[in-house]
Amino acid sequence: GIQVEQSPPDLILQEGANSTLRCNFSDSVNNLQWFHQNPWGQLINLFYIPSGTKQNGRLSATTVATERYSLLYISSSQTTDSGVYFCAVNSGGSNYKLTFGKGTLLTVNP
Amino acid sequence: EAGVAQSPRYKIIEKRQSVAFWCNPISGHATLYWYQQILGQGPKLLIQFQNNGVVDDSQLPKDRFSAERLKGVDSTLKIQPAKLEDSAVYLCASSLSVATDTQYFGPGTRLTVL
């Protein structure tokens, strides 16, 4: 099946700093989503982005499908950005399951 | 628009007991998923329904896990008998109908098996 690798596994920032999270995948995808899992375990949709670039406030994401990677940018980080960020992909067929990476644990200190 | 609802939020049982989880997807979503998330890992699909039919249950431990979506709306996931390694968060998600649709996740049920 498709492989998803996320980097870095852990990231510690001071409030106000910027960061870039990376997701590499091993096959072509027709669905790629970025999630933020908050300390209570809720998976919150950030972006649906199988290709192209999107922005939502301080967050933006870019997926270069031909090179099989996606980037999540967080600018002016806040303590509420802390949590685990997951990239998840689907490579097509009748099965719509998302295959998740292992996540990036982000800690933003005040 | 209401999100995906799950209950209970937390459950503690002893090994060999049985447990059931309930999920109500977003209205109009034909596809429903159950994922298992073990601490420190990403979620892993257990079963996918399209309306009330099973599309994929290849990673569902069928000797102890079962799931149904009888009327094509809400769904239940059951474990009987539970093992220690079943301790995890069980997440329900839903999407409109096709692979390219966004999946939306519920708050999850945290199961602890003692």
Coordinates of C-alpha atoms in Angstrom, one line a residue, chain A residues 30-35 44-50 54 96 98, chain B residues 4 26 29 31 33 93-105:
Chain A
N30 CA -6.5 11.7 -5.3
N31 CA -7.1 12.8 -1.8
L32 CA -4.7 14.5 0.6
Q33 CA -5.8 16.1 3.9
W34 CA -3.9 17.8 6.7
F35 CA -5.4 17.5 10.2
I44 CA -9.7 18.9 12.9
N45 CA -9.6 19.3 9.1
L46 CA -7.1 21.9 8.1
F47 CA -6.9 21.4 4.3
Y48 CA -8.1 19.2 1.6
I49 CA -5.3 19.6 -0.9
P50 CA -4.4 16.8 -3.4
K54 CA -4.3 26.9 -0.3
Y96 CA -11.5 5.5 0.0
L98 CA -7.1 7.5 4.3
Chain B
V4 CA -20.0 13.6 13.3
I26 CA -23.0 14.2 8.9
H29 CA -23.0 11.5 3.9
T31 CA -19.7 6.9 3.3
Y33 CA -15.5 4.9 8.3
A93 CA -15.6 9.7 10.0
S94 CA -17.9 10.4 7.2
S95 CA -17.7 11.8 3.6
L96 CA -20.2 12.5 0.9
S97 CA -19.7 9.6 -1.5
V98 CA -16.4 9.4 -3.3
A99 CA -12.7 9.1 -2.6
T100 CA -12.0 12.7 -3.5
D101 CA -14.4 14.0 -0.9
T102 CA -13.2 15.4 2.4
Q103 CA -13.5 13.1 5.4
Y104 CA -14.8 14.6 8.6
F105 CA -14.0 13.0 11.9

